[in-house]
């Protein structure tokens, strides 16, 4: 029941014209947590997150997106896509796989990028309205902003495993996989 209530609240935001607008606003968590997928896919403001938190008690919005994904990166990408498309449908958004070339989103669209490692670890990044990119660092409040997409996402979560004596092998660091365009059909398009 909690999941359905949470999705209904998110759908109400979508129907009111939700598009990413938080920019560099720092996440302030009370009882709900946002991971990199939720940052890129929904980009809810702190006040919207507070509304959700006041409703059903959930640890995070969508749960563990990759809970069924195997350690094979190809299978992981396929399962992630299936879950993304299903979630989008449930809340009234549409997703199109853009591939490896970026597209220019319309006013009611936004672009996200998927990164995968050889172990099936994943990370999502959001293109902001000004053309820069932002990434949410796992379950922390931290976001990173950068002018262009790197080939490998070497964010704070990767750096947590590394120190002066140990560097992760490249196959363990998420590498750019593809772009997606998310469309809110309820938002102003021109």
mmCIF file of C-alpha atoms in Angstrom:
data_model
loop_
_atom_site.group_PDB
_atom_site.id
_atom_site.type_symbol
_atom_site.label_atom_id
_atom_site.label_comp_id
_atom_site.label_asym_id
_atom_site.label_seq_id
_atom_site.Cartn_x
_atom_site.Cartn_y
_atom_site.Cartn_z
ATOM 1 C CA UNK A 1 0.000 0.000 0.000
ATOM 2 C CA UNK A 2 2.837 2.450 0.809
ATOM 3 C CA UNK A 3 4.298 2.095 -2.690
ATOM 4 C CA UNK A 4 0.934 2.788 -4.344
ATOM 5 C CA UNK A 5 0.387 5.880 -2.160
ATOM 6 C CA UNK A 6 3.868 7.184 -2.936
ATOM 7 C CA UNK A 7 3.405 6.622 -6.675
ATOM 8 C CA UNK A 8 0.020 8.358 -6.533
ATOM 9 C CA UNK A 9 1.631 11.416 -4.907
ATOM 10 C CA UNK A 10 4.384 11.461 -7.537
ATOM 11 C CA UNK A 11 1.794 11.095 -10.292
ATOM 12 C CA UNK A 12 0.013 14.158 -8.895
ATOM 13 C CA UNK A 13 3.281 16.138 -9.270
ATOM 14 C CA UNK A 14 3.640 14.817 -12.826
ATOM 15 C CA UNK A 15 0.074 15.849 -13.681
ATOM 16 C CA UNK A 16 0.843 19.351 -12.365
ATOM 17 C CA UNK A 17 3.664 19.636 -14.930
ATOM 18 C CA UNK A 18 6.751 18.262 -13.139
ATOM 19 C CA UNK A 19 10.047 18.950 -14.912
ATOM 20 C CA UNK A 20 13.520 19.090 -13.287
ATOM 21 C CA UNK A 21 14.047 22.510 -11.703
ATOM 22 C CA UNK A 22 16.020 22.001 -8.499
ATOM 23 C CA UNK A 23 19.375 22.942 -10.064
ATOM 24 C CA UNK A 24 22.037 23.082 -7.352
ATOM 25 C CA UNK A 25 19.554 22.971 -4.459
ATOM 26 C CA UNK A 26 21.078 20.721 -1.782
ATOM 27 C CA UNK A 27 19.009 17.731 -0.704
ATOM 28 C CA UNK A 28 17.696 18.013 2.851
ATOM 29 C CA UNK A 29 16.486 14.654 4.096
ATOM 30 C CA UNK A 30 14.000 14.177 6.857
ATOM 31 C CA UNK A 31 12.634 10.675 6.467
ATOM 32 C CA UNK A 32 12.837 9.976 2.758
ATOM 33 C CA UNK A 33 15.978 9.297 0.772
ATOM 34 C CA UNK A 34 16.768 9.952 -2.872
ATOM 35 C CA UNK A 35 19.309 7.996 -4.903
ATOM 36 C CA UNK A 36 20.927 8.865 -8.252
ATOM 37 C CA UNK A 37 18.044 7.394 -10.281
ATOM 38 C CA UNK A 38 15.397 9.371 -8.418
ATOM 39 C CA UNK A 39 17.507 12.530 -8.770
ATOM 40 C CA UNK A 40 17.837 12.095 -12.545
ATOM 41 C CA UNK A 41 14.391 10.631 -13.239
ATOM 42 C CA UNK A 42 12.249 12.918 -11.042
ATOM 43 C CA UNK A 43 14.461 15.663 -9.589
ATOM 44 C CA UNK A 44 11.871 16.468 -6.921
ATOM 45 C CA UNK A 45 12.344 19.614 -4.839
ATOM 46 C CA UNK A 46 12.802 19.418 -1.077
ATOM 47 C CA UNK A 47 9.230 20.644 -0.532
ATOM 48 C CA UNK A 48 7.883 17.884 -2.824
ATOM 49 C CA UNK A 49 9.968 15.319 -0.931
ATOM 50 C CA UNK A 50 8.545 16.679 2.336
ATOM 51 C CA UNK A 51 5.011 16.180 0.987
ATOM 52 C CA UNK A 52 5.809 12.576 0.143
ATOM 53 C CA UNK A 53 7.457 12.051 3.540
ATOM 54 C CA UNK A 54 4.359 13.398 5.294
ATOM 55 C CA UNK A 55 2.321 10.733 3.505
ATOM 56 C CA UNK A 56 3.289 7.068 3.314
ATOM 57 C CA UNK A 57 6.377 6.099 5.290
ATOM 58 C CA UNK A 58 8.908 4.857 2.769
ATOM 59 C CA UNK A 59 12.676 4.551 3.013
ATOM 60 C CA UNK A 60 13.063 5.874 -0.515
ATOM 61 C CA UNK A 61 10.774 6.574 -3.417
ATOM 62 C CA UNK A 62 11.261 3.602 -5.708
ATOM 63 C CA UNK A 63 13.141 1.101 -3.575
ATOM 64 C CA UNK A 64 16.147 -0.783 -4.872
ATOM 65 C CA UNK A 65 15.807 -0.383 -8.621
ATOM 66 C CA UNK A 66 18.397 -3.072 -9.290
ATOM 67 C CA UNK A 67 17.299 -5.655 -6.726
ATOM 68 C CA UNK A 68 16.592 -8.242 -9.431
ATOM 69 C CA UNK A 69 19.560 -7.355 -11.643
ATOM 70 C CA UNK A 70 22.292 -9.908 -12.094
ATOM 71 C CA UNK A 71 25.958 -8.992 -11.953
ATOM 72 C CA UNK A 72 26.151 -9.195 -15.746
ATOM 73 C CA UNK A 73 26.114 -5.602 -17.029
ATOM 74 C CA UNK A 74 24.061 -6.491 -20.116
ATOM 75 C CA UNK A 75 21.323 -8.156 -18.098
ATOM 76 C CA UNK A 76 21.479 -5.345 -15.558
ATOM 77 C CA UNK A 77 20.883 -2.717 -18.260
ATOM 78 C CA UNK A 78 17.964 -4.706 -19.660
ATOM 79 C CA UNK A 79 16.320 -5.091 -16.237
ATOM 80 C CA UNK A 80 16.946 -1.468 -15.333
ATOM 81 C CA UNK A 81 15.268 -0.373 -18.556
ATOM 82 C CA UNK A 82 12.251 -2.608 -17.944
ATOM 83 C CA UNK A 83 11.828 -1.165 -14.453
ATOM 84 C CA UNK A 84 12.331 2.408 -15.660
ATOM 85 C CA UNK A 85 9.730 2.047 -18.400
ATOM 86 C CA UNK A 86 7.265 0.412 -15.988
ATOM 87 C CA UNK A 87 7.743 3.145 -13.366
ATOM 88 C CA UNK A 88 7.371 5.864 -15.977
ATOM 89 C CA UNK A 89 4.111 4.344 -17.147
ATOM 90 C CA UNK A 90 2.766 4.110 -13.581
ATOM 91 C CA UNK A 91 3.331 7.804 -12.870
ATOM 92 C CA UNK A 92 2.422 9.229 -16.280
ATOM 93 C CA UNK A 93 5.893 9.879 -17.739
ATOM 94 C CA UNK A 94 7.275 8.527 -21.015
ATOM 95 C CA UNK A 95 10.864 7.407 -21.654
ATOM 96 C CA UNK A 96 12.592 7.025 -24.993
ATOM 97 C CA UNK A 97 16.008 5.437 -25.357
ATOM 98 C CA UNK A 98 18.106 8.026 -27.162
ATOM 99 C CA UNK A 99 21.173 5.812 -27.562
ATOM 100 C CA UNK A 100 24.755 7.040 -27.503
ATOM 101 C CA UNK A 101 24.133 10.453 -29.103
ATOM 102 C CA UNK A 102 22.648 13.209 -26.941
ATOM 103 C CA UNK A 103 19.413 14.859 -28.017
ATOM 104 C CA UNK A 104 18.091 18.346 -27.374
ATOM 105 C CA UNK A 105 15.108 17.946 -25.046
ATOM 106 C CA UNK A 106 11.927 19.986 -25.537
ATOM 107 C CA UNK A 107 10.601 22.130 -22.686
ATOM 108 C CA UNK A 108 8.579 19.211 -21.255
ATOM 109 C CA UNK A 109 11.500 16.764 -21.539
ATOM 110 C CA UNK A 110 14.814 16.070 -19.840
ATOM 111 C CA UNK A 111 17.786 13.915 -20.672
ATOM 112 C CA UNK A 112 19.388 11.384 -18.356
ATOM 113 C CA UNK A 113 22.495 9.261 -18.852
ATOM 114 C CA UNK A 114 23.063 5.722 -17.627
ATOM 115 C CA UNK A 115 26.474 4.468 -16.509
ATOM 116 C CA UNK A 116 27.254 0.765 -15.964
ATOM 117 C CA UNK A 117 30.302 -1.050 -14.654
ATOM 118 C CA UNK A 118 31.522 -4.498 -15.653
ATOM 119 C CA UNK A 119 30.057 -5.750 -12.368
ATOM 120 C CA UNK A 120 26.575 -4.420 -13.110
ATOM 121 C CA UNK A 121 26.842 -1.379 -10.822
ATOM 122 C CA UNK A 122 24.896 1.543 -12.237
ATOM 123 C CA UNK A 123 24.637 5.299 -11.940
ATOM 124 C CA UNK A 124 22.298 7.915 -13.452
ATOM 125 C CA UNK A 125 23.129 11.526 -14.309
ATOM 126 C CA UNK A 126 20.699 14.367 -15.172
ATOM 127 C CA UNK A 127 21.198 17.071 -17.773
ATOM 128 C CA UNK A 128 20.178 20.385 -16.219
ATOM 129 C CA UNK A 129 18.283 23.070 -18.166
ATOM 130 C CA UNK A 130 21.499 25.068 -18.664
ATOM 131 C CA UNK A 131 23.149 22.090 -20.432
ATOM 132 C CA UNK A 132 25.367 21.102 -17.495
ATOM 133 C CA UNK A 133 25.009 17.729 -15.779
ATOM 134 C CA UNK A 134 24.295 16.795 -12.168
ATOM 135 C CA UNK A 135 24.715 13.550 -10.298
ATOM 136 C CA UNK A 136 23.431 12.472 -6.895
ATOM 137 C CA UNK A 137 25.968 10.576 -4.818
ATOM 138 C CA UNK A 138 24.040 7.446 -3.815
ATOM 139 C CA UNK A 139 22.167 7.865 -0.538
ATOM 140 C CA UNK A 140 24.085 10.973 0.582
ATOM 141 C CA UNK A 141 22.835 14.573 0.324
ATOM 142 C CA UNK A 142 25.726 15.418 -1.998
ATOM 143 C CA UNK A 143 25.327 16.231 -5.668
ATOM 144 C CA UNK A 144 28.089 16.864 -8.192
ATOM 145 C CA UNK A 145 27.804 19.209 -11.156
ATOM 146 C CA UNK A 146 29.934 19.154 -14.293
ATOM 147 C CA UNK A 147 29.986 20.801 -17.709
ATOM 148 C CA UNK A 148 30.157 17.634 -19.819
ATOM 149 C CA UNK A 149 29.668 13.922 -19.281
ATOM 150 C CA UNK A 150 32.788 11.972 -18.419
ATOM 151 C CA UNK A 151 33.390 8.598 -20.045
ATOM 152 C CA UNK A 152 33.607 6.998 -16.577
ATOM 153 C CA UNK A 153 31.630 8.158 -13.560
ATOM 154 C CA UNK A 154 34.251 8.423 -10.859
ATOM 155 C CA UNK A 155 32.047 10.101 -8.239
ATOM 156 C CA UNK A 156 32.178 10.102 -4.465
ATOM 157 C CA UNK A 157 30.735 6.592 -4.174
ATOM 158 C CA UNK A 158 33.658 5.213 -6.221
ATOM 159 C CA UNK A 159 36.172 7.313 -4.313
ATOM 160 C CA UNK A 160 34.869 5.896 -0.997
ATOM 161 C CA UNK A 161 36.442 2.565 -1.976
ATOM 162 C CA UNK A 162 39.761 4.043 -3.025
ATOM 163 C CA UNK A 163 42.694 5.432 -1.090
ATOM 164 C CA UNK A 164 46.392 6.097 -1.761
ATOM 165 C CA UNK A 165 47.162 2.366 -1.766
ATOM 166 C CA UNK A 166 44.127 1.054 -3.635
ATOM 167 C CA UNK A 167 42.480 2.172 -6.878
ATOM 168 C CA UNK A 168 39.464 0.390 -8.328
ATOM 169 C CA UNK A 169 40.140 -1.437 -11.589
ATOM 170 C CA UNK A 170 38.526 0.373 -14.521
ATOM 171 C CA UNK A 171 35.980 -2.404 -15.150
ATOM 172 C CA UNK A 172 34.530 -1.721 -11.676
ATOM 173 C CA UNK A 173 33.909 1.990 -12.368
ATOM 174 C CA UNK A 174 30.618 2.818 -14.110
ATOM 175 C CA UNK A 175 31.133 3.742 -17.789
ATOM 176 C CA UNK A 176 28.724 5.763 -19.942
ATOM 177 C CA UNK A 177 26.188 3.432 -21.560
ATOM 178 C CA UNK A 178 23.396 5.516 -23.159
ATOM 179 C CA UNK A 179 21.076 8.497 -23.022
ATOM 180 C CA UNK A 180 17.349 8.528 -22.328
ATOM 181 C CA UNK A 181 14.775 11.263 -22.866
ATOM 182 C CA UNK A 182 12.048 11.532 -20.227
ATOM 183 C CA UNK A 183 8.851 13.317 -21.290
ATOM 184 C CA UNK A 184 6.099 14.714 -19.118
ATOM 185 C CA UNK A 185 3.049 14.933 -21.419
ATOM 186 C CA UNK A 186 1.276 17.095 -18.797
ATOM 187 C CA UNK A 187 3.975 19.797 -18.812
ATOM 188 C CA UNK A 188 4.095 22.772 -21.137
ATOM 189 C CA UNK A 189 5.912 21.684 -24.307
ATOM 190 C CA UNK A 190 6.587 24.985 -26.064
#
